[in-house]
Coordinates of C-alpha atoms and ligand atoms in Angstrom, one line a residue:
M24 CA 55.2 150.6 10.1
Q25 CA 54.3 150.3 6.6
P26 CA 56.8 152.3 4.5
G27 CA 55.8 155.9 3.9
C28 CA 53.5 156.3 6.9
V29 CA 54.4 158.8 9.7
P30 CA 54.2 157.0 13.2
W31 CA 53.4 159.1 16.4
P32 CA 56.4 159.6 18.4
P33 CA 57.2 156.9 21.2
D34 CA 56.0 159.2 24.1
E35 CA 52.9 160.1 22.9
A36 CA 52.2 156.6 21.7
A37 CA 53.1 155.2 25.1
R38 CA 50.7 158.0 26.7
H39 CA 47.8 156.8 24.3
R40 CA 48.5 153.5 25.5
R41 CA 48.4 154.3 29.1
D42 CA 45.4 156.4 29.0
G43 CA 43.5 153.8 27.3
Y44 CA 42.8 155.1 23.9
W45 CA 44.9 152.9 21.9
T46 CA 44.2 149.2 22.9
D47 CA 46.6 147.4 20.7
E48 CA 43.9 145.4 18.8
P49 CA 43.7 144.7 15.0
L50 CA 40.8 146.8 13.4
D51 CA 39.2 143.9 12.6
T52 CA 38.9 142.4 16.2
L53 CA 35.6 144.4 16.7
L54 CA 33.7 142.0 14.1
R55 CA 35.6 139.4 15.8
R56 CA 34.2 140.0 19.5
S57 CA 30.8 141.0 18.1
A58 CA 30.3 137.6 16.3
A59 CA 31.6 136.0 19.6
E60 CA 29.0 137.9 21.3
H61 CA 26.1 138.3 19.0
G62 CA 26.6 135.6 16.4
D63 CA 23.0 135.2 15.5
R64 CA 22.0 139.1 15.5
T65 CA 21.5 140.7 12.3
A66 CA 24.8 142.8 11.2
V67 CA 24.1 143.6 7.8
V68 CA 20.9 144.1 5.6
G69 CA 21.2 145.2 2.0
G70 CA 21.4 144.0 -1.7
G71 CA 18.3 141.9 -0.9
A72 CA 19.8 140.0 1.8
R73 CA 20.6 139.7 5.5
M74 CA 23.4 138.9 7.1
T75 CA 24.2 137.7 10.9
Y76 CA 26.9 138.4 12.6
A77 CA 28.4 134.9 12.3
E78 CA 27.8 134.8 8.6
L79 CA 29.5 137.9 8.3
D80 CA 32.2 136.8 10.5
A81 CA 32.6 133.6 8.5
R82 CA 32.2 135.1 5.0
A83 CA 35.0 137.7 5.5
D84 CA 37.2 134.6 6.9
D85 CA 36.5 133.0 3.6
L86 CA 37.1 135.5 1.3
A87 CA 40.3 136.4 3.2
R88 CA 41.8 132.6 2.9
G89 CA 40.6 133.3 -0.8
L90 CA 42.4 136.4 -1.6
L91 CA 45.5 134.7 0.4
A92 CA 45.4 131.8 -2.1
L93 CA 45.3 134.5 -5.1
G94 CA 48.3 135.6 -3.7
L95 CA 47.4 138.6 -2.3
A96 CA 49.6 139.6 0.7
R97 CA 50.2 141.6 4.1
G98 CA 51.3 145.0 3.4
D99 CA 49.9 145.1 -0.2
R100 CA 47.8 148.4 -1.1
I101 CA 44.1 147.5 -2.7
V102 CA 41.9 150.0 -3.9
V103 CA 38.3 149.5 -3.2
H104 CA 35.5 151.3 -5.5
L105 CA 32.3 149.8 -4.0
P106 CA 29.2 151.1 -3.3
N107 CA 27.0 150.6 -0.1
R108 CA 26.6 147.0 -0.7
P109 CA 27.0 143.8 1.7
E110 CA 30.5 143.2 0.0
F111 CA 31.9 146.4 1.2
V112 CA 31.8 145.3 4.2
I113 CA 33.1 141.4 3.8
V114 CA 35.8 142.7 1.5
T115 CA 36.8 145.4 4.2
F116 CA 37.1 142.6 6.8
A117 CA 38.4 140.2 4.7
L118 CA 41.6 142.5 3.3
L119 CA 42.1 143.6 7.2
R120 CA 42.3 139.7 8.0
I121 CA 45.4 139.4 6.0
G122 CA 47.2 142.4 6.4
A123 CA 46.3 144.2 3.1
L124 CA 46.1 148.1 3.2
P125 CA 41.8 149.0 1.6
V126 CA 42.6 152.2 -0.3
Y127 CA 38.8 153.9 -0.5
A128 CA 37.8 155.6 -3.3
L129 CA 34.0 157.3 -3.6
P130 CA 31.7 155.5 -5.9
A131 CA 31.8 158.9 -7.9
H132 CA 35.4 158.8 -8.4
R133 CA 36.6 158.0 -12.2
L134 CA 39.3 156.8 -14.3
R135 CA 41.6 160.1 -13.2
E136 CA 41.1 159.7 -9.4
I137 CA 41.4 155.9 -9.4
G138 CA 44.5 155.9 -11.8
H139 CA 46.0 158.3 -9.2
L140 CA 44.8 156.3 -6.7
C141 CA 46.1 152.7 -8.0
A142 CA 49.6 154.3 -9.3
F143 CA 50.2 156.5 -5.9
S144 CA 49.7 153.6 -3.8
G145 CA 51.4 151.0 -5.8
A146 CA 47.9 149.0 -5.8
R147 CA 47.9 145.1 -6.4
G148 CA 44.4 144.9 -6.8
Y149 CA 41.2 146.8 -7.7
V150 CA 38.0 146.2 -6.4
V151 CA 34.8 147.0 -8.1
P152 CA 31.2 146.4 -8.7
D153 CA 29.7 145.4 -12.0
R154 CA 27.4 148.4 -12.5
Y155 CA 26.4 150.8 -10.0
L156 CA 24.1 154.0 -10.9
G157 CA 24.3 153.1 -14.5
H158 CA 28.0 153.0 -15.0
D159 CA 29.8 149.9 -15.7
Y160 CA 33.1 149.6 -13.4
R161 CA 34.8 147.0 -15.3
A162 CA 35.6 149.8 -18.0
D163 CA 37.4 151.5 -15.3
A164 CA 39.3 148.5 -15.0
R165 CA 40.1 148.3 -18.4
G166 CA 41.3 151.8 -18.5
L167 CA 43.7 151.0 -15.9
L168 CA 44.8 148.2 -16.9
A169 CA 45.8 149.9 -20.5
R170 CA 48.2 152.6 -18.7
P171 CA 51.9 151.8 -18.8
D172 CA 52.3 153.3 -15.1
I173 CA 50.0 150.6 -13.7
D174 CA 50.3 147.2 -13.0
L175 CA 47.4 146.0 -11.4
P176 CA 47.5 141.9 -10.9
H177 CA 44.2 141.6 -9.6
V178 CA 40.9 142.6 -10.5
L179 CA 37.8 141.5 -8.5
V180 CA 34.4 142.4 -9.5
A181 CA 31.4 142.1 -7.3
G182 CA 28.8 140.6 -9.6
D183 CA 29.1 139.7 -13.2
A184 CA 33.2 139.9 -13.7
Q185 CA 33.4 139.2 -17.3
E186 CA 37.0 138.8 -18.1
F187 CA 37.8 139.6 -14.3
T188 CA 38.0 137.5 -11.1
A189 CA 34.8 137.4 -9.6
L190 CA 34.8 138.1 -5.5
D191 CA 32.4 135.0 -5.4
A192 CA 34.5 132.4 -7.0
V193 CA 37.7 134.0 -4.7
E194 CA 35.2 133.4 -1.6
A195 CA 34.3 130.1 -2.7
A196 CA 38.0 128.9 -3.2
G197 CA 38.6 130.4 0.6
R198 CA 35.9 128.2 1.6
D199 CA 37.6 125.1 0.7
R200 CA 40.3 126.1 2.9
S201 CA 38.3 127.0 5.8
G202 CA 40.6 126.2 8.7
E203 CA 44.1 127.1 7.5
P204 CA 45.6 129.9 9.6
L205 CA 45.4 133.3 8.7
P206 CA 48.0 135.8 9.7
F207 CA 48.1 138.3 12.4
A208 CA 46.7 141.3 11.2
G209 CA 48.5 143.9 13.4
P210 CA 50.6 145.3 14.8
A211 CA 48.1 147.3 15.9
D212 CA 50.2 150.9 15.5
D213 CA 50.6 150.2 12.0
A214 CA 48.5 151.4 9.1
A215 CA 45.4 149.4 8.7
L216 CA 43.7 151.3 5.5
F217 CA 43.8 154.8 3.7
L218 CA 40.9 157.0 3.5
L219 CA 41.3 160.1 1.2
S220 CA 41.8 163.8 2.1
G221 CA 39.3 166.1 0.7
G222 CA 42.0 167.5 -1.2
T223 CA 43.7 171.0 -1.3
T224 CA 46.3 169.5 -3.9
G225 CA 45.7 168.5 -7.4
L226 CA 45.0 164.8 -6.6
P227 CA 43.6 163.6 -3.5
K228 CA 46.3 162.7 -0.8
L229 CA 46.3 159.1 1.0
I230 CA 45.7 159.4 4.8
P231 CA 46.7 156.2 6.8
R232 CA 44.9 155.4 9.6
T233 CA 46.3 153.1 12.2
H234 CA 44.2 149.9 13.7
N235 CA 44.8 151.6 17.1
D236 CA 43.6 155.3 15.9
Y237 CA 40.9 154.1 13.7
T238 CA 39.2 151.5 16.4
Y239 CA 39.4 154.2 19.2
N240 CA 37.8 156.4 16.5
A241 CA 35.0 154.2 15.6
R242 CA 34.4 153.1 19.5
A243 CA 34.6 156.4 21.0
S244 CA 32.3 157.6 18.5
A245 CA 29.6 154.8 18.9
E246 CA 29.7 155.7 22.8
V247 CA 28.9 159.6 22.4
C248 CA 26.3 158.7 19.9
G249 CA 24.7 156.3 22.6
F250 CA 24.9 153.7 19.8
D251 CA 24.4 149.7 21.2
R252 CA 23.1 146.2 20.2
D253 CA 19.5 148.1 19.2
T254 CA 21.0 150.6 16.9
V255 CA 20.0 150.5 13.3
Y256 CA 22.2 152.5 11.4
L257 CA 21.5 153.5 7.8
A258 CA 24.5 154.4 6.1
A259 CA 22.8 156.9 3.1
L260 CA 26.4 158.5 2.4
P261 CA 28.8 156.7 0.8
A262 CA 30.4 153.9 3.2
A263 CA 34.1 154.6 1.7
H264 CA 33.7 157.8 3.3
N265 CA 35.2 158.7 7.4
F266 CA 31.7 160.1 8.2
A267 CA 29.7 156.9 7.2
L268 CA 32.5 154.4 7.7
A269 CA 33.6 154.6 11.1
C270 CA 31.8 157.9 13.1
P271 CA 30.5 155.9 14.4
G272 CA 29.1 154.8 11.0
V273 CA 29.4 150.8 9.7
L274 CA 32.2 150.3 11.9
G275 CA 30.8 151.8 14.9
T276 CA 27.6 150.2 14.7
L277 CA 29.2 146.7 13.9
A278 CA 31.5 147.0 17.1
V279 CA 28.4 147.4 19.5
G280 CA 26.4 144.6 17.8
G281 CA 24.1 147.0 16.2
T282 CA 22.7 146.5 12.6
V283 CA 24.0 148.3 9.2
V284 CA 21.4 148.9 6.5
L285 CA 23.0 149.7 3.0
P286 CA 20.5 151.4 0.6
D287 CA 20.4 150.2 -2.7
D288 CA 20.3 153.7 -4.3
P289 CA 21.2 157.2 -2.4
S290 CA 17.5 158.7 -3.1
P291 CA 15.8 160.2 -0.3
D292 CA 12.9 158.0 -1.1
E293 CA 14.6 154.9 -1.2
A294 CA 16.3 155.8 2.4
L295 CA 12.8 157.2 4.1
R296 CA 11.4 153.7 3.0
L297 CA 14.2 151.9 4.7
I298 CA 13.8 153.5 7.7
A299 CA 10.2 152.6 7.9
E300 CA 10.9 149.0 6.7
E301 CA 13.9 148.3 9.0
R302 CA 13.3 150.2 11.6
V303 CA 16.4 152.6 11.6
T304 CA 17.6 154.4 14.5
A305 CA 20.4 156.4 13.4
T306 CA 22.0 157.7 10.2
A307 CA 24.2 160.6 8.8
L308 CA 23.6 163.1 5.9
V309 CA 25.2 166.0 4.6
P310 CA 23.5 169.3 4.8
S311 CA 21.9 169.4 1.3
L312 CA 21.2 165.7 1.4
L313 CA 19.1 166.8 5.0
G314 CA 17.4 169.5 2.9
L315 CA 16.2 167.0 0.0
W316 CA 15.1 164.2 3.1
L317 CA 13.2 166.9 5.1
D318 CA 11.1 168.3 1.9
A319 CA 10.5 164.5 0.6
Q320 CA 9.3 164.0 4.4
E321 CA 6.8 166.7 4.5
W322 CA 5.5 165.8 1.0
L323 CA 5.3 162.4 1.3
P324 CA 5.3 161.3 4.9
E325 CA 7.0 157.8 5.9
D326 CA 6.8 156.2 9.2
V327 CA 10.1 157.4 10.5
S328 CA 9.0 156.9 14.4
S329 CA 12.1 154.5 15.0
L330 CA 14.7 157.5 14.0
R331 CA 16.5 158.4 17.3
L332 CA 19.3 160.5 15.8
V333 CA 20.3 162.3 12.5
Q334 CA 24.0 163.4 12.4
V335 CA 24.7 166.2 10.0
G336 CA 28.2 167.0 9.2
G337 CA 30.6 167.3 6.3
A338 CA 29.4 171.0 5.7
K339 CA 28.0 173.8 7.8
P340 CA 24.1 173.3 7.9
D341 CA 22.0 176.5 8.0
A342 CA 20.2 176.9 11.7
A343 CA 17.1 177.2 9.9
T344 CA 17.5 173.5 8.3
A345 CA 18.9 172.4 11.2
A346 CA 16.0 173.3 13.3
R347 CA 13.6 171.3 11.0
V348 CA 15.3 168.0 12.1
R349 CA 13.2 167.7 15.2
P350 CA 9.7 168.9 13.8
V351 CA 9.7 166.8 10.5
L352 CA 11.6 163.9 11.4
G353 CA 11.0 163.8 15.2
C354 CA 14.5 162.7 16.2
A355 CA 17.4 164.5 17.7
L356 CA 20.0 166.4 15.8
Q357 CA 23.6 165.8 16.0
Q358 CA 26.4 168.3 14.4
V359 CA 29.7 166.7 13.2
F360 CA 32.7 168.8 12.0
G361 CA 34.9 165.7 10.8
M362 CA 37.8 165.1 8.5
A363 CA 39.2 162.1 7.3
E364 CA 42.6 163.1 8.4
G365 CA 41.2 162.6 12.3
L366 CA 39.6 165.3 14.8
L367 CA 35.9 165.0 15.0
N368 CA 33.5 167.5 16.5
L369 CA 30.5 166.4 17.8
T370 CA 27.5 168.1 19.8
R371 CA 26.3 165.7 22.9
A372 CA 22.9 164.7 23.8
D373 CA 22.6 166.9 26.4
D374 CA 24.1 170.2 24.8
P375 CA 21.4 173.0 25.0
E376 CA 19.2 173.4 22.1
D377 CA 20.9 176.4 20.8
I378 CA 24.6 174.9 20.9
V379 CA 23.2 172.0 18.8
L380 CA 21.5 174.4 16.1
T381 CA 24.3 176.4 15.7
T382 CA 27.7 174.8 16.7
Q383 CA 29.6 172.3 15.0
G384 CA 30.3 170.4 17.9
R385 CA 33.4 169.8 20.5
P386 CA 36.0 167.3 20.0
L387 CA 35.4 163.5 20.3
S388 CA 38.3 162.8 22.7
P389 CA 39.5 164.3 26.1
A390 CA 42.9 164.1 24.7
D391 CA 42.2 165.9 21.5
E392 CA 44.2 168.9 21.1
V393 CA 42.8 171.8 19.6
R394 CA 44.4 175.1 19.0
V395 CA 43.0 178.4 16.8
V396 CA 45.6 180.7 15.3
D397 CA 46.2 183.8 13.1
D398 CA 48.2 183.8 10.2
E399 CA 51.4 184.0 12.0
G400 CA 50.6 180.9 14.4
H401 CA 49.9 182.9 17.3
D402 CA 46.9 181.7 19.3
V403 CA 44.0 184.5 18.9
P404 CA 42.4 185.6 21.6
P405 CA 39.4 183.5 23.0
G406 CA 36.3 183.5 20.8
A407 CA 38.3 184.8 18.1
V408 CA 38.6 183.8 14.6
G409 CA 41.5 181.7 13.0
Q410 CA 42.8 178.7 11.8
L411 CA 42.1 175.2 13.7
L412 CA 45.2 173.1 14.4
T413 CA 44.9 169.8 16.3
R414 CA 46.8 167.0 17.4
G415 CA 45.7 164.0 19.3
P416 CA 45.2 159.9 19.3
Y417 CA 43.6 159.4 16.2
T418 CA 44.7 162.3 14.0
L419 CA 47.3 161.7 11.5
R420 CA 51.0 162.4 11.7
G421 CA 51.5 162.5 8.0
Y422 CA 50.0 162.0 4.9
Y423 CA 51.2 158.8 2.9
R424 CA 54.5 159.3 1.0
L425 CA 54.5 163.4 0.5
P426 CA 57.4 164.6 3.1
E427 CA 57.3 167.6 1.4
H428 CA 53.7 168.5 2.0
N429 CA 54.0 167.2 5.2
A430 CA 56.6 169.3 6.0
R431 CA 54.3 172.1 5.3
T432 CA 51.1 170.9 6.7
F433 CA 52.7 169.5 10.0
N434 CA 54.7 171.3 12.8
E435 CA 55.6 169.3 16.2
G436 CA 52.6 166.9 14.9
W437 CA 50.0 170.1 14.8
Y438 CA 47.9 169.3 11.7
R439 CA 47.4 172.5 9.9
T440 CA 43.3 171.9 9.0
G441 CA 43.0 174.9 6.6
D442 CA 39.5 175.4 8.4
L443 CA 38.6 178.9 10.1
V444 CA 36.8 178.5 13.5
R445 CA 35.7 180.1 16.5
R446 CA 35.6 178.5 19.9
L447 CA 33.3 178.7 22.6
P448 CA 33.8 178.9 26.2
S449 CA 32.4 175.6 26.1
G450 CA 34.9 174.2 23.8
H451 CA 32.1 173.7 21.1
L452 CA 33.3 175.1 17.4
V453 CA 31.6 177.1 14.8
V454 CA 33.1 177.1 11.5
E455 CA 33.5 180.3 10.2
G456 CA 35.1 179.5 6.7
R457 CA 38.5 178.4 5.1
I458 CA 42.0 179.1 3.9
K459 CA 42.6 176.2 1.9
E460 CA 41.6 176.4 -1.7
V461 CA 38.9 173.3 -1.3
I462 CA 35.4 174.0 -2.5
N463 CA 33.0 172.3 -0.5
R464 CA 29.9 171.4 -2.9
A465 CA 27.4 169.0 -1.1
G466 CA 30.0 167.8 1.4
E467 CA 31.9 166.6 -1.8
K468 CA 35.4 168.2 -1.2
V469 CA 36.3 169.5 -4.7
S470 CA 40.2 171.0 -5.0
A471 CA 40.0 174.3 -7.2
E472 CA 43.6 173.7 -8.5
E473 CA 42.8 170.5 -9.7
V474 CA 39.6 171.5 -11.7
E475 CA 41.5 174.6 -12.7
E476 CA 44.4 172.0 -14.4
Q477 CA 41.7 170.1 -16.3
L478 CA 39.9 173.2 -17.9
A479 CA 43.0 174.6 -18.8
A480 CA 43.7 171.6 -20.9
H481 CA 40.5 172.6 -23.1
P482 CA 42.0 173.9 -26.4
A483 CA 40.0 177.2 -26.2
V484 CA 41.2 178.0 -22.8
R485 CA 44.2 179.3 -22.3
Q486 CA 44.0 180.1 -18.1
A487 CA 41.2 178.9 -15.5
A488 CA 40.4 179.5 -12.0
V489 CA 37.9 177.6 -10.0
V490 CA 36.0 179.3 -6.8
G491 CA 33.1 178.1 -4.5
E492 CA 30.0 180.4 -4.8
P493 CA 27.6 180.3 -2.4
D494 CA 24.4 178.4 -3.4
P495 CA 21.2 178.0 -1.3
V496 CA 20.7 174.1 -2.1
L497 CA 24.6 172.9 -2.6
G498 CA 26.1 175.2 0.3
E499 CA 28.5 176.0 -2.8
R500 CA 28.8 175.5 -6.3
I501 CA 31.7 175.6 -8.5
A502 CA 32.2 178.8 -10.6
A503 CA 34.8 178.6 -13.4
F504 CA 36.4 181.6 -14.8
V505 CA 38.3 181.4 -18.0
V506 CA 40.7 183.2 -20.1
L507 CA 40.6 182.2 -23.9
E508 CA 42.7 181.8 -26.1
Q509 CA 42.9 184.5 -28.9
G510 CA 40.1 184.1 -31.7
L511 CA 38.5 180.9 -29.8
G512 CA 35.0 180.6 -28.6
C513 CA 33.9 180.0 -25.0
P514 CA 32.5 176.3 -24.2
S515 CA 29.4 176.4 -22.6
A516 CA 29.0 174.7 -19.0
A517 CA 27.7 171.8 -20.6
E518 CA 30.4 171.3 -23.3
A519 CA 32.9 171.9 -20.6
G520 CA 31.7 169.3 -18.4
E521 CA 31.8 166.7 -21.3
F522 CA 35.2 167.5 -21.8
L523 CA 36.1 167.0 -18.0
R524 CA 34.3 163.6 -17.7
A525 CA 36.0 162.5 -21.2
R526 CA 39.0 163.0 -19.4
G527 CA 37.8 160.9 -16.6
L528 CA 37.4 163.6 -13.8
A529 CA 34.2 162.5 -11.6
G530 CA 30.7 164.3 -12.3
F531 CA 30.9 166.2 -9.0
K532 CA 34.0 168.5 -9.9
V533 CA 32.4 169.8 -12.9
P534 CA 32.0 173.5 -13.2
D535 CA 28.0 174.4 -12.3
R536 CA 29.0 177.6 -14.2
L537 CA 31.5 178.9 -16.6
T538 CA 32.6 182.6 -17.4
A539 CA 34.8 183.8 -20.0
I540 CA 36.8 186.9 -18.7
G541 CA 39.6 189.1 -20.3
S542 CA 41.9 188.3 -17.4
L543 CA 42.6 186.8 -14.1
P544 CA 42.6 189.4 -11.3
L545 CA 45.7 189.2 -9.5
T546 CA 46.5 189.9 -5.7
A547 CA 49.2 192.1 -4.8
I548 CA 51.8 189.1 -4.9
G549 CA 50.7 188.1 -8.1
K550 CA 48.3 185.4 -7.4
V551 CA 45.0 184.7 -8.4
D552 CA 42.5 186.7 -6.6
R553 CA 39.8 184.6 -5.4
K554 CA 38.1 187.0 -3.6
A555 CA 37.7 189.2 -6.6
L556 CA 36.1 186.5 -8.5
L557 CA 34.1 185.2 -6.0
G558 CA 32.5 188.9 -6.0
A559 CA 32.3 188.6 -9.6
A560 CA 30.3 185.2 -9.1
T561 CA 27.7 186.2 -7.2
P562 CA 25.0 186.5 -10.1
P563 CA 23.7 190.2 -10.3
Q564 CA 20.4 190.9 -8.3
P565 CA 17.6 191.0 -10.7
V566 CA 16.5 194.8 -11.1
P567 CA 12.7 194.9 -10.0
P568 CA 10.3 196.5 -12.0
A569 CA 10.3 200.1 -12.4
G570 CA 7.1 201.6 -10.7
Ligands
OOB11 C1 34.2 165.0 6.6 O1 35.7 164.4 5.9 P1 36.1 165.3 4.6 O2 37.7 164.8 4.8 O3 35.4 164.9 3.7 O4 36.2 167.0 4.9 C2 37.0 167.4 6.0 C3 36.6 169.1 5.6 C4 37.0 169.9 6.9 O5 38.3 170.2 6.9 C5 36.0 170.9 6.8 O6 36.6 172.0 6.0 C6 34.9 170.4 6.2 O7 35.2 169.3 5.5 N1 33.8 170.1 7.3 C7 32.8 170.9 7.8 C8 31.9 170.2 8.5 N2 32.4 168.8 8.6 C9 33.3 168.8 7.6 N3 32.8 172.1 7.7 C10 31.7 172.9 8.2 N4 30.8 172.3 9.4 C11 31.0 170.8 9.1 N5 29.9 170.2 9.8 O8 33.6 166.0 6.1 C12 33.7 164.4 7.8 C13 34.6 163.6 8.2 C14 33.9 162.7 9.3 C15 32.7 163.3 9.8 C16 32.2 164.0 9.6 C17 32.4 164.9 8.1

């Protein structure tokens, strides 16, 4: 086991093997098998090119040999900061094939998040595009190299590498070594890659996903979603996020011989155009993006007749938006309540319509264990709201290198999700809220603590508290409350945003609203009373005109 990772207890591991959930194959085997079976079918479309399974398999091998020649080795952690481009897929399989572990950053992350990921994981490599959506990622690399606590021997760039190493050149060097043996990519109960947690603490935590658990995650969700070789999956969300990576996402599609389509930009127009052009059959969206797609399709319809399934998850959609999917897009809706930590809940194709519209699904696996508990950890009566605890064949047993946090978050393997749910007799879950201090802004998870810490660094701010207030489009928006230093004026939300971006914080964490208050309300035990702030966050109702 990779040091810093927590294994499943031997008896549970034995049970998951016996029951067929764990097959002891390295994760990259899913591409090997598909390449053997469907070599000349199209695996990936994107970046203006199409790649067959045979080509993808060969390119991943070439890059793997090139990476070995560069000096990367099994067990190395590599921060992968790539948007949805074919390189994302090639780099993923190349790393898996040499036993190096991708640490997946989101394209929107900036120097602060990336610096933490590199330092905390002890990364030996950083993989970036040259530019994406107006941002120059090579500048981030320079920022990292300037930090004394980060020793990053390899920066690899997809595109114009400038002073760094071009990914193309590494691949070409590997091609010259074709035939040289690749190391064994397993063992399969070891970590294969790291996902980022939605973040309750100041900085993202690393979630080790093993070959066994993640292969099962991808294959089982592909099966539940009816994916097969005729599936054309559009990765509309970042492939670096669990939902689009393996639920079933990119990996689930490749496991069954389907085609993955990677859009050049994340706009609804580009996505709808690609659906028509590539005859896309399935995709995954967060509720706010779904709303934009529905509006766009109503305004300027594209031919979306190929669509069979739209998954929506990451946050809870309102029932009215959910109900528009069939009439506007002409396909089935599936709700997905998942987490990078593991457990996935999905509605099924044969669920009654009201279940699909109003619940967030039921667990993927017969081996998923779910409890709903009160504040004391006792199971609540059937149908009552409580915190969701879970364990199972693909839910982590501990975050990477955080023993103290793990001691609080896990109990006999049960992971405390921080989500409040209600369980129906059918086993479907309805998400009713959360107790963790996370803001879910358009499906992106923002740690209140992290934004508070960063705001408090502003010279005019003595104290800051941040809450998620309801928003009709985003689900929640970020509302910040600040207590000012004596005699100093309050920065506007735009100024505060500039300040936070300049500190290297991802743009999606910047407060949408900022209000100065005299003091922060406290609870009886002296913690900041977020509920009271939430009351204050609701904008005053406009007063109707007199008469
Ligand atoms: C997905 O994963 P993460 O790790 O970004 O966020 C997990 C958290 C959950 O604990 C829950 O608080 C929230 O996001 N969430 C939902 C939800 N899906 C996720 N809340 C309400 N309704 C839903 N449908 O977000 C994720 C991972 C895999 C598949 C889908 C989503």
